[in-house]
XYZ file of C-alpha atoms in Angstrom:
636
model
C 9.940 4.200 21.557
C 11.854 2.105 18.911
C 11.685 2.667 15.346
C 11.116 0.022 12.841
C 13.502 0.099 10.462
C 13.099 -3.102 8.634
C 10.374 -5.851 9.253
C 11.329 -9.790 8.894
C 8.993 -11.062 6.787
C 7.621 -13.930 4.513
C 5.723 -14.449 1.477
C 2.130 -15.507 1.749
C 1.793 -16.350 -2.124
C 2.434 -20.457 -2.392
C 5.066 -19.767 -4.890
C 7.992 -22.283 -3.703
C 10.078 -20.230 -6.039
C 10.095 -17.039 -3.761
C 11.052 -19.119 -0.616
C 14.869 -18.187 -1.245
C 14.480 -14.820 -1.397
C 13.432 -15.460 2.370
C 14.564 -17.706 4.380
C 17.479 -20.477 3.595
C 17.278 -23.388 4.934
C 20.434 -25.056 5.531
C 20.909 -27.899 3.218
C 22.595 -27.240 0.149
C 24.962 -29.599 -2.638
C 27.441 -29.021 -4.763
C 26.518 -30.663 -8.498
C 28.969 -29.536 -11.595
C 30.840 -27.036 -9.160
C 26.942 -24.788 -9.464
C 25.603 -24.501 -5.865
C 22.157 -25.888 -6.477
C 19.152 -25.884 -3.478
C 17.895 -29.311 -2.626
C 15.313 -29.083 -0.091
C 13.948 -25.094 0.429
C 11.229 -25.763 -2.010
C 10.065 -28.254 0.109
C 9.503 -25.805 3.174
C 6.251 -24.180 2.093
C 4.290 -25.462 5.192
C 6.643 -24.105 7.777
C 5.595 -20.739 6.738
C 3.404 -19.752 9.318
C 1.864 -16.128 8.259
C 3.382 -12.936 7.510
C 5.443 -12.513 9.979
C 5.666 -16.259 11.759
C 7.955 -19.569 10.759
C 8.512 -23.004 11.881
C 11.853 -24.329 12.306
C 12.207 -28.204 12.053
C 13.376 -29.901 15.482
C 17.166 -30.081 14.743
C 17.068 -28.351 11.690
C 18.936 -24.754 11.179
C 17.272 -21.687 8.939
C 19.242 -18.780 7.785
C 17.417 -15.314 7.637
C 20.720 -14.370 5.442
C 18.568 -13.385 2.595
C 17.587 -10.598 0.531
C 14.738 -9.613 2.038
C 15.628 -10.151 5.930
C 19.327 -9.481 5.948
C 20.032 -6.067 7.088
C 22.056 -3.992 4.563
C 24.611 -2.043 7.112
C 26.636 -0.732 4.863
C 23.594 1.438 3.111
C 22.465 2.574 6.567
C 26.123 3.353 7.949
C 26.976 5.276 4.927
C 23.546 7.483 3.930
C 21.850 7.582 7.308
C 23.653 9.094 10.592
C 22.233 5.826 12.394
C 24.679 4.117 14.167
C 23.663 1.211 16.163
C 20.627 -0.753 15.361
C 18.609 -3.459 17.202
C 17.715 -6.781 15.867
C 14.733 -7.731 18.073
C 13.678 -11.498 17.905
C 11.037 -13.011 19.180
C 10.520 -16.935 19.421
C 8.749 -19.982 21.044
C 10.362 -23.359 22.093
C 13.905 -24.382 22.779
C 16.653 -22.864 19.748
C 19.779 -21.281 19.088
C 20.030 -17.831 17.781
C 23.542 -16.793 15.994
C 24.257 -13.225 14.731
C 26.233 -13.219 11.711
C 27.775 -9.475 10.051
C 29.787 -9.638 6.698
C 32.012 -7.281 4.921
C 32.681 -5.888 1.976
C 34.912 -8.738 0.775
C 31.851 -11.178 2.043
C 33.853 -12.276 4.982
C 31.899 -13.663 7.694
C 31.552 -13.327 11.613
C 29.850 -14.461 14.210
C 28.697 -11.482 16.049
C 26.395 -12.937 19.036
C 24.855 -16.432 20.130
C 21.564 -16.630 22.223
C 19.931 -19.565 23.527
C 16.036 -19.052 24.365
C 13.375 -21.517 25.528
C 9.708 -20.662 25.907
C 8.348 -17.501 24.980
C 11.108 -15.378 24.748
C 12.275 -11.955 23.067
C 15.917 -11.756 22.325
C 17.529 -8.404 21.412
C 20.789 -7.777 19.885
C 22.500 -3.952 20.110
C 24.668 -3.877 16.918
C 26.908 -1.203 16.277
C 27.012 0.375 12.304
C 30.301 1.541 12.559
C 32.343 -0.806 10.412
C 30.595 -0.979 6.988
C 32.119 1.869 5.211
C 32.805 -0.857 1.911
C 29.841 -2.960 2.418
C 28.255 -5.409 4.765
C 25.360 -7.211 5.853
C 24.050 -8.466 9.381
C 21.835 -11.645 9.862
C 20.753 -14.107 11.866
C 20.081 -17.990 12.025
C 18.024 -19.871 14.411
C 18.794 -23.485 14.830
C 16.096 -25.650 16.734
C 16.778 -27.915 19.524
C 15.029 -31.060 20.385
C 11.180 -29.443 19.377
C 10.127 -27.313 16.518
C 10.366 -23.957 17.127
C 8.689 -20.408 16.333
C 10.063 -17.360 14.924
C 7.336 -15.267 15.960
C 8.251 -12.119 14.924
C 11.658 -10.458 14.619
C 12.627 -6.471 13.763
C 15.385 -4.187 12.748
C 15.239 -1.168 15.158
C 16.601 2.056 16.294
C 15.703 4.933 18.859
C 16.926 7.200 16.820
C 14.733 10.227 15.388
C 14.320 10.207 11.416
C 15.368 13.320 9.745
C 12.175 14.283 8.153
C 8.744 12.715 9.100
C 6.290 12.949 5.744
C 4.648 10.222 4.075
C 4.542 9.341 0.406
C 2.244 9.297 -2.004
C 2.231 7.007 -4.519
C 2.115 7.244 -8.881
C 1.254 4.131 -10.381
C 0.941 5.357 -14.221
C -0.391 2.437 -16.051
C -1.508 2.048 -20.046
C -3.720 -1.031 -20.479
C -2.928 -2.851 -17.597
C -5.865 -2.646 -15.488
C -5.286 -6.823 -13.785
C -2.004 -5.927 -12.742
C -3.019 -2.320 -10.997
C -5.769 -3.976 -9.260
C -3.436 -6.847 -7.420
C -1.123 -3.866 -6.741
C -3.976 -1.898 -5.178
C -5.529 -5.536 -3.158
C -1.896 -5.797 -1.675
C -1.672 -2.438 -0.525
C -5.116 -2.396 1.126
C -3.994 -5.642 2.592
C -0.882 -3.932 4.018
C -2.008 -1.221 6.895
C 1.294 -0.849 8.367
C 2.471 0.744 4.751
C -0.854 2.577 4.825
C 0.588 4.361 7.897
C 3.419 5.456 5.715
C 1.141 6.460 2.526
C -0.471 9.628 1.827
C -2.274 9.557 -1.352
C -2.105 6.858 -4.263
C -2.304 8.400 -7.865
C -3.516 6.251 -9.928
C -2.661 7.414 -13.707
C -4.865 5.900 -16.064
C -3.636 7.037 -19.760
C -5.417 3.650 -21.125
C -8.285 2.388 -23.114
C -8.996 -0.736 -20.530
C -9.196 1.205 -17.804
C -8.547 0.481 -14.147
C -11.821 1.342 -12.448
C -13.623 -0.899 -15.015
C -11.871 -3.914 -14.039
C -13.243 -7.018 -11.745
C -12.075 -6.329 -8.499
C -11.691 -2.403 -8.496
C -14.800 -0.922 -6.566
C -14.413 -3.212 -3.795
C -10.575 -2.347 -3.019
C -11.529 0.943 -4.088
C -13.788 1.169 -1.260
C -11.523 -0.432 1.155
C -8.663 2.010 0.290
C -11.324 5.102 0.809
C -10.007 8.758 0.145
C -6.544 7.698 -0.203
C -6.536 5.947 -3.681
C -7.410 8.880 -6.609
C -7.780 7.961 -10.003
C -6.904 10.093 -12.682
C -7.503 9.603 -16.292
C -5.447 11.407 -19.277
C -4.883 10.357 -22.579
C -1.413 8.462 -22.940
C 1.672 10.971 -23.152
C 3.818 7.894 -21.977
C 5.238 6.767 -18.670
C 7.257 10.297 -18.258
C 3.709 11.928 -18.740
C 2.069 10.045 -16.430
C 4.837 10.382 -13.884
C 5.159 13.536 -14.300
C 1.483 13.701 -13.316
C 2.239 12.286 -9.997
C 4.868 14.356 -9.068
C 2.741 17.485 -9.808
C -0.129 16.078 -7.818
C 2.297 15.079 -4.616
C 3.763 18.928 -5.025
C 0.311 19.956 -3.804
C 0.525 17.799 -0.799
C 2.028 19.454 2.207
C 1.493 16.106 3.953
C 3.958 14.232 1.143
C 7.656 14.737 1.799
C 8.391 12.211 -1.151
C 6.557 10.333 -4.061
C 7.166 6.629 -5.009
C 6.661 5.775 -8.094
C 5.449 2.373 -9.392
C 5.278 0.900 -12.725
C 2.094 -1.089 -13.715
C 3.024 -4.411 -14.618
C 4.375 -5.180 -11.433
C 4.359 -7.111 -8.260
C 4.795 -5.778 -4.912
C 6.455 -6.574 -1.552
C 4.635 -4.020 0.105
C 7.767 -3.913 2.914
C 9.880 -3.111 0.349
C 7.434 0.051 0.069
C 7.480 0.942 3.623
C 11.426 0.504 3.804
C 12.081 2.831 1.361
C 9.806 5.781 3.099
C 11.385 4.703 6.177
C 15.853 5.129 4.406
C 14.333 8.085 2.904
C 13.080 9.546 6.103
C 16.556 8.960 7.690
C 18.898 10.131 5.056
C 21.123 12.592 5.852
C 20.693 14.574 3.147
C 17.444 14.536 0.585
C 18.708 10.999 -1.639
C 16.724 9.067 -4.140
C 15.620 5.477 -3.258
C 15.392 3.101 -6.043
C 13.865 -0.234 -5.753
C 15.397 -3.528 -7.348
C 14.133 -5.550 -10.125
C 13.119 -9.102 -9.705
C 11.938 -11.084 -13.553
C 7.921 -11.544 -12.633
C 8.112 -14.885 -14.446
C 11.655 -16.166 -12.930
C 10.631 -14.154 -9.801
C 14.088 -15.271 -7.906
C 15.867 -13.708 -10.512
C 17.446 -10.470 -10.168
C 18.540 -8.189 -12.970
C 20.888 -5.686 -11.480
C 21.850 -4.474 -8.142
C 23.028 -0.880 -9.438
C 22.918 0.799 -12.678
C 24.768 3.693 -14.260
C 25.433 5.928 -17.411
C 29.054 5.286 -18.732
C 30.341 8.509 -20.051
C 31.995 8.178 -23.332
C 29.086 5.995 -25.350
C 26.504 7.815 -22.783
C 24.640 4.124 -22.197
C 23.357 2.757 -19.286
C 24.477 -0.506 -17.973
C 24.618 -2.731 -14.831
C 27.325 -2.117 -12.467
C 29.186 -5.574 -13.034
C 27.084 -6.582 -15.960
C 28.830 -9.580 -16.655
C 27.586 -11.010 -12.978
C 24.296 -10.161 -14.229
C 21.251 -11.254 -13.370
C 22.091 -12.802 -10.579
C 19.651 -16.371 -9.538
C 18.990 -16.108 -5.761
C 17.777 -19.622 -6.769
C 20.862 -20.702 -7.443
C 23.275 -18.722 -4.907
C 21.801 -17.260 -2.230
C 23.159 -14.165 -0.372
C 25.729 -16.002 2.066
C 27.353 -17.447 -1.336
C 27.528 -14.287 -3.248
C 30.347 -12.176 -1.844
C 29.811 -9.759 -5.327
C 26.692 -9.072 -3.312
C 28.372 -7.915 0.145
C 29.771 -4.949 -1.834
C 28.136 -1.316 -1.796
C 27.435 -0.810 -4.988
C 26.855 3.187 -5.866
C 24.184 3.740 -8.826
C 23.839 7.021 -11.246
C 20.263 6.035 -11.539
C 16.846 3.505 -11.062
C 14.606 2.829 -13.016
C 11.202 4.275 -12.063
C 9.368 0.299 -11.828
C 10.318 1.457 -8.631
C 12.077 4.752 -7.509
C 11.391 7.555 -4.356
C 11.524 10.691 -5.148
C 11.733 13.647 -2.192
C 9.796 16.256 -3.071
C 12.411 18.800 -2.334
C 14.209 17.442 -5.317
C 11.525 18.035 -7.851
C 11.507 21.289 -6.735
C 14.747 21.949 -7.219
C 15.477 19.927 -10.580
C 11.667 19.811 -12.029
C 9.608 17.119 -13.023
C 10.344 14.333 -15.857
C 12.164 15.334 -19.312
C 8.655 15.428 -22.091
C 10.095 11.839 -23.414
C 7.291 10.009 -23.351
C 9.260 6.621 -22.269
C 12.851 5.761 -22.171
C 15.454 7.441 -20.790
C 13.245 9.727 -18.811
C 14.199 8.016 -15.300
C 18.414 7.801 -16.131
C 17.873 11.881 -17.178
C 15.902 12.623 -13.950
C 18.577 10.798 -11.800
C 21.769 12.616 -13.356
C 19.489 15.827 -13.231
C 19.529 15.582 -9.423
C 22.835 14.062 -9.096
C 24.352 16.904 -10.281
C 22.145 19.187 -7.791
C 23.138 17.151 -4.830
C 20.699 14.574 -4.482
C 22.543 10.964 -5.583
C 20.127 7.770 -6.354
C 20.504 4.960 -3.758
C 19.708 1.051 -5.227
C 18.737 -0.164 -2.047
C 19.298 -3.893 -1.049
C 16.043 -5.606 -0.092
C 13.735 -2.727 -1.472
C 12.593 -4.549 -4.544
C 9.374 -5.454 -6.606
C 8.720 -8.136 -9.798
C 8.478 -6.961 -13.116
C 7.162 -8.343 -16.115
C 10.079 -9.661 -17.660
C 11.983 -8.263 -20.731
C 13.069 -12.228 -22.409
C 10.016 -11.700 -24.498
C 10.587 -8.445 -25.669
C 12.894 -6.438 -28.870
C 11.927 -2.963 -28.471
C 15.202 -2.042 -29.720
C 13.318 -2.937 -33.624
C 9.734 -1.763 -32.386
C 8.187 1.581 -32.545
C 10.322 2.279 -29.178
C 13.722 2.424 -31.647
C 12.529 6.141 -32.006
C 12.468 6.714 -28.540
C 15.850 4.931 -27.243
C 17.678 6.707 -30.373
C 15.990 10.118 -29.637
C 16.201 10.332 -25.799
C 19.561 9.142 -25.387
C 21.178 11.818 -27.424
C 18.895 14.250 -25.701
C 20.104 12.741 -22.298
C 23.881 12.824 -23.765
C 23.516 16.566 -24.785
C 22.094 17.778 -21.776
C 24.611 15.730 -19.593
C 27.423 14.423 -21.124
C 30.624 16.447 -20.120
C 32.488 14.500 -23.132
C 33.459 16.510 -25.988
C 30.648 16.145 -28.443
C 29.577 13.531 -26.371
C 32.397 11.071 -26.160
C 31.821 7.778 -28.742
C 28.107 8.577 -28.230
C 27.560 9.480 -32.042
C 29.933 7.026 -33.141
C 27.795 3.899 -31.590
C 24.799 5.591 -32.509
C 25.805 5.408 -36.005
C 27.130 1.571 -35.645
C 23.798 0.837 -34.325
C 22.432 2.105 -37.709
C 25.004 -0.006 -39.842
C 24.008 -3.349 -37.228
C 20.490 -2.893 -38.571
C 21.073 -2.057 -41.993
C 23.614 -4.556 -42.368
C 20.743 -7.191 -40.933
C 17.978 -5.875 -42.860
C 15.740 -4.423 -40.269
C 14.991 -1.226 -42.146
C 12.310 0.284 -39.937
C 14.298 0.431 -36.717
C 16.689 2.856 -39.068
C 13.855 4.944 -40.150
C 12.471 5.638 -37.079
C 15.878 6.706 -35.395
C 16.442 8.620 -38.445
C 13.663 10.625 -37.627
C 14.927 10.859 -34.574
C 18.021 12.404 -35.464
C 15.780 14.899 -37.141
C 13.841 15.962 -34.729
C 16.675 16.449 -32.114
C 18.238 18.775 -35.060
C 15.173 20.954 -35.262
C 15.764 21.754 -31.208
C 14.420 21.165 -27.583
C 11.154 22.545 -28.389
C 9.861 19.066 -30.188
C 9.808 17.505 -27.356
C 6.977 18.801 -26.209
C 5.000 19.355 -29.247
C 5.095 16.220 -30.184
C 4.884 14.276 -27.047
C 1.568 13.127 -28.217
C 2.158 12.001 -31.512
C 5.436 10.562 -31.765
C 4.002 7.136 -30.672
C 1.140 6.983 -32.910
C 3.515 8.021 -35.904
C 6.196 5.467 -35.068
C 3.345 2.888 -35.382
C 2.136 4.188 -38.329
C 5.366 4.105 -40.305
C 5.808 -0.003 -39.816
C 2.977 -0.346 -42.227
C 5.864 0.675 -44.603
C 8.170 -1.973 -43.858
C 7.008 -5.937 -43.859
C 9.758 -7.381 -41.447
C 7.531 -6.056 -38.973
C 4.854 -8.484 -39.700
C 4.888 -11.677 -37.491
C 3.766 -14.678 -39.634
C 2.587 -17.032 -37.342
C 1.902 -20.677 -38.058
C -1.777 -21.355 -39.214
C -1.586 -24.863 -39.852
C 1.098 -24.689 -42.229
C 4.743 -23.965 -40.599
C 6.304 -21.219 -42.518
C 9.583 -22.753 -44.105
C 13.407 -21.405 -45.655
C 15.113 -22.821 -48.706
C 18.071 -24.008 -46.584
C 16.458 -24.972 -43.347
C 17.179 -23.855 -39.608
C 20.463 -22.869 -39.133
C 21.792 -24.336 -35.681
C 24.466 -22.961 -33.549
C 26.436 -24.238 -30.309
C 24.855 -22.428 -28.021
C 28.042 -21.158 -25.629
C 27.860 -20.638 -21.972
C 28.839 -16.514 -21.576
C 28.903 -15.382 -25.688
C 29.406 -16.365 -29.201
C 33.189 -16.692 -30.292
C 32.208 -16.626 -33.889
C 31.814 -12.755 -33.369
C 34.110 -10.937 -35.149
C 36.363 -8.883 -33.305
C 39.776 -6.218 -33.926
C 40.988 -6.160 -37.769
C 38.232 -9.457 -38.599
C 35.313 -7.067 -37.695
C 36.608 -4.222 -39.581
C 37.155 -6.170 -42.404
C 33.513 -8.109 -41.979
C 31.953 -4.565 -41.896
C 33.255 -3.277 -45.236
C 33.375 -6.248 -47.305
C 29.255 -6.748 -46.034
C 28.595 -2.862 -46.291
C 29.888 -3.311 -49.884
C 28.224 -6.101 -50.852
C 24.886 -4.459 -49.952
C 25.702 -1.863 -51.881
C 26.526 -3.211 -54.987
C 25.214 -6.429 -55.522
C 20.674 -7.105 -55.549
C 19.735 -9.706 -53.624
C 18.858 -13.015 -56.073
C 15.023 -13.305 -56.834
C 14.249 -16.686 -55.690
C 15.891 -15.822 -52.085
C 12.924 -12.870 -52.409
C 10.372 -15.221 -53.187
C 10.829 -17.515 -50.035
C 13.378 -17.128 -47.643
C 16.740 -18.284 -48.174
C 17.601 -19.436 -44.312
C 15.728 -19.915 -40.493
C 17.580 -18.851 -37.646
C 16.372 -19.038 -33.679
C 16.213 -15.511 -31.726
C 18.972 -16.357 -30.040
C 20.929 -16.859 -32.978
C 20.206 -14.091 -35.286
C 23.200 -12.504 -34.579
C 24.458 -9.036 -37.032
C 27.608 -11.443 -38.068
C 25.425 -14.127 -39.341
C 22.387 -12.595 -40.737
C 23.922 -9.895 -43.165
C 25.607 -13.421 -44.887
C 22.260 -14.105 -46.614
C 19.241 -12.666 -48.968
C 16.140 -13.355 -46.596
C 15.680 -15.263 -43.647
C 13.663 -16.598 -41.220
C 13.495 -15.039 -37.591
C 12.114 -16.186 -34.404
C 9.790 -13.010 -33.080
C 11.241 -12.254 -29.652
C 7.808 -13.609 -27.688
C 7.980 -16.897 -29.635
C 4.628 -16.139 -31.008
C 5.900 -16.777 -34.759
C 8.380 -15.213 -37.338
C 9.638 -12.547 -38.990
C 10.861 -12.308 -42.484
C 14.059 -10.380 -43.060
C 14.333 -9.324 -46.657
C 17.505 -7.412 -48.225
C 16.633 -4.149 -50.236
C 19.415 -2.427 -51.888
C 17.485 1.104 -52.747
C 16.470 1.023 -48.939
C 19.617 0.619 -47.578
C 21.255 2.891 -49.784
C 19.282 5.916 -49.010
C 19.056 5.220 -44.929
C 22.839 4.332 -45.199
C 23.270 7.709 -46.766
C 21.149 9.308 -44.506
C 22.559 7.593 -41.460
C 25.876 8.918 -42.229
C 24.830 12.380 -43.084
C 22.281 12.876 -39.933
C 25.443 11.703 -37.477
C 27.664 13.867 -39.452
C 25.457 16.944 -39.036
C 25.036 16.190 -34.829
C 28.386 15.893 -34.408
C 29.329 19.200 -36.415
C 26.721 20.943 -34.620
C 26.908 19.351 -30.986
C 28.174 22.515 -29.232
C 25.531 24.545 -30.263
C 22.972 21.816 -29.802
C 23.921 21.105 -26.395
C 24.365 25.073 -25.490
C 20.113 25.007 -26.642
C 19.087 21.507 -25.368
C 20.675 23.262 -21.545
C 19.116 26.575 -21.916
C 15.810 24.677 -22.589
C 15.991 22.539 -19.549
C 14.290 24.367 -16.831
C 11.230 25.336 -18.922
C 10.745 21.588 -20.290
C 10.769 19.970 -17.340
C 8.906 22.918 -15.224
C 5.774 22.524 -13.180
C 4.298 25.453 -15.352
C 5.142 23.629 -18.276
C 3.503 19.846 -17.357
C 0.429 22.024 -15.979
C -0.371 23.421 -19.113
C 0.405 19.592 -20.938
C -1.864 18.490 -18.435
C -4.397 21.167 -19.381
C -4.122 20.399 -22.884
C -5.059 16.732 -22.858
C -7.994 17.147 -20.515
């Protein structure tokens, strides 16, 4: 009997915007050299149900897209599958073409069918020449009549490796709405039922999940499967953490997908990546792609990874990124046709096999950030890579209205990447790690966002003191990151009550260019910018009546570190859009967190061996199932 190894399918949700993500319909034009859709949107009707389109008489659709192209290259190089069957089922008179691609995004015809009636068409395709990349698709062009593409399937009769189900960890703080849709599209979904053991629902919130509209009736529908459990928040690598000790006591699990809250599903993307896991070769991580929830054909990256001297995490080709399926779809995006290797996903989305967590642990005690990139190198380094897999992808509330690089998260982005860089980085006191850390310090100081600086001082602190903070203060470091903006007013958004909050000098508009700013200062300019601006902070007070209302107005987008440090006070756009924030210069604050700054990097960098020597030989205790048993213990 076959095995399904990838469903075509199509969205039910009357969101024209997801149609390209789909199906492509061939009618495209060329305006200002951008490849720009002219008539998908206007398709909507032809969808038929989940599995079933219409294809206009004379018209040609292309199934070249994300979600119902078949990534060969993934399968050829982490499965031992290969030859695969595309099975396709239709009604009415049509034309079906096969189409494969390489790494370079070259394209070939493969096979051409023509069907009338009820007919089921199957294609044997061999996965034997994708080792760079590669996809394989079809189109179905309709003859005289409409025709039906009633169902069609990516198969193989080849045995999977390992045969468990998943269970599933949704950890979820205050977002009861979103967890409920999540939960109404799995119950709605019984052929990734089949593939699900238990769902553990996390609930570390205050609005919780089984209180909202909706709940007790999919509750009922999704019966012993769906178990809710309720802690008090120790962030998302608590409540992860959670569900990987609660899937450890499954013998029926073999893996555990995690799921963020605030999040969409394609519940096939769900069921493919059981299925890839099941027929790795070897025990591999299966991360799930990121789609913006409210620009949902927008992608944000198709693989990620840790560069090793600064120790950050970045897109693979970050420049090409996001990427607007809107815009370019599949066929026209040969960057896309490339297998693209990851160091880590990010856990909106990620499989875990359970023989990895017992062989690298459960999540670093970080509370959030960080904790998913750590995780992946962790098993990396024991064997067990992280696959980004094409067409395994969910929406996520997007990030465009967001700064929690100034929030109370500063602490934890400071704090858990130089844990992450000590415990992994093989670069001698970690590369340029310290050395960006501390120009992040000077960006803020030099732009008068003070509290970002004092919470990754503390930071710097607290990794100091040793591994054995992470733990204790997994529960407070939140709460006492909050509690310290109270201490700094640029973290106060004024927002408009009748009266628009004004500057001395106006809005200050910029030419908003295409890729970057060329005002930036770069080489000998920006070493020059820094001191003269670091000096000038130093030495000179701001002027009284730039104190008393601010002196300038600048956009989001605008408030650049080269522009802002220029003036006294100004005027911010808050990230969201919900109102302002007022930068103020303070010369006794940035004198003492300039000081300490310098003499907190100073001190990790002189002690760095023996740091990371601790941070290692802490490791296996911190991220133990002993360990996050007794955490668990403690905050029932």
């Amino acid at each position: 009997m076959p095995h399904v190894l990838q469903n075509v399918v199509f969205p039910l949700d009357r969101d024209p915007d997801l149609l390209p993500l789909y199906a492509d319909p061939e009618t495209w034009s060329v305006i200002e050299e951008e490849p720009v859709r002219v008539s998908s949107r206007a398709h909507l009707g032809n969808i038929l149900d989940r599995t079933r389109v219409r294809i206009v008489a004379g018209r040609r659709v292309s199934f070249g897209t994300y979600f119902n192209a078949f990534p060969a290259s993934y399968w050829q190089h982490w499965t031992g599958i290969r030859e695969v069957t595309l099975s396709v089922q239709t009604t009415g008179p049509a034309t079906i073409l096969v189409y494969r691609s390489n790494g370079g995004a070259v394209r070939q015809r493969i096979d051409t069918r023509e069907v009338d009636g009820e007919a089921t068409t199957n294609f044997v395709l061999p996965l034997t020449q994708y080792s760079d990349g590669g996809w394989i698709w079809f189109d179905i062009v309709a003859d005289e009549k409409p025709a039906i593409l009633e169902r069609a399937q990516w198969t193989t009769e080849e045995e999977p490796v390992r045969t468990g189900r998943a269970s599933l960890g949704i950890t979820t703080y205050n977002k009861p709405d979103y967890c409920v849709e999540t939960l109404e599209a799995l119950a709605d979904a019984p052929d990734v039922l089949e593939f699900v053991d238990r769902i553990f629902l996390v609930d570390q919130g205050t609005q919780l999940v089984a209180e909202q509209a909706g709940f007790d009736e999919v509750s009922q529908r999704l019966g012993e499967t769906l178990q809710v459990i309720r802690q008090p928040n120790i962030g998302g690598s608590g409540g992860f953490s959670r569900a990987m000790h609660e899937t450890l006591q499954r013998p029926e699990s073999d893996f555990v997908q995690l799921l963020d809250d605030d999040v969409r599903i394609e519940p096939e993307s769900l069921r493919r990546s059981v299925v890839f896991g099941r027929y790795a070769t070897e025990p591999l991580l299966v991360g799930g792609h990121m789609f913006d929830l409210l620009d949902r054909p927008r992608l944000h990256g198709w693989a990620e990874v840790v560069d090793e001297a600064p120790f950050m995490w970045r897109n693979l080709y970050q420049e090409k990124m996001p990427h607007n399926f809107g815009t370019a779809n599949l066929r026209q995006s040969p960057l896309l046709h490339m297998r693209m290797d990851a160091d880590y996903n990010g856990w909106w989305m990620c499989l875990i096999p359970v023989d990895v967590i017992r062989a690298v642990g459960l999540s670093l005690p970080a509370f959030i950030k960080w904790d998913d990139a750590e995780f992946c190198l962790r098993a990396g380094k024991a064997g067990f890579p992280t696959v980004s897999m094409p067409g395994v992808a969910l929406w996520h509330v997007s990030w465009v209205g967001k700064d929690d690089s100034i929030d109370w998260q500063a602490y934890f982005h400071a704090r858990n990447r130089i844990v992450a860089g000590l415990l992994h980085s093989e670069a001698p006191r970690g590369g340029t790690l310290i050395r960006h850390s501390r120009r992040v310090d000077l960006k803020h100081l030099m732009m008068m966002q003070y509290y970002p600086v004092a919470l990754r001082n503390q930071a710097l602190r607290d990794v100091l003191s040793g591994p054995q903070h992470m733990a204790k203060n997994l529960r407070t470091a939140m709460p006492q990151a909050r509690a310290v903006a109270a201490d700094y007013p640029e973290t106060v958004v004024h927002r408009d009550r009748g009266k628009p909050l004004t500057s001395r000098r106006g809005r200050q508009v910029f030419k908003r260019l295409r890729e970057h700013q060329f005002d930036s200062p770069t080489g000998l300019r920006l070493r020059l910018f820094t001191a003269r601006t670091l000096i000038n902070h130093w030495l000179h007070k701001p002027q009284q009546h730039n104190l008393e209302r601010p002196e300038v107005e600048f956009g989001k987008g605008d408030a650049h570190w080269w522009r802002l440090p220029q003036y006294d006070s100004a005027l911010v756009s808050a990230a969201d859009g919900s109102g302002k924030n007022v930068y103020t210069r303070d010369r006794d604050k940035f004198r003492a967190m300039l000081r300490e700054s310098v003499r907190l990097h100073a001190a990790l960098r002189r002690r760095w061996p023996k740091l990371q020597a601790e941070y290692r030989r802490a490791l296996a205790d911190m991220v133990s199932p002993e360990a996050w048993q007794d955490r668990f213990k403690d905050d029932q």
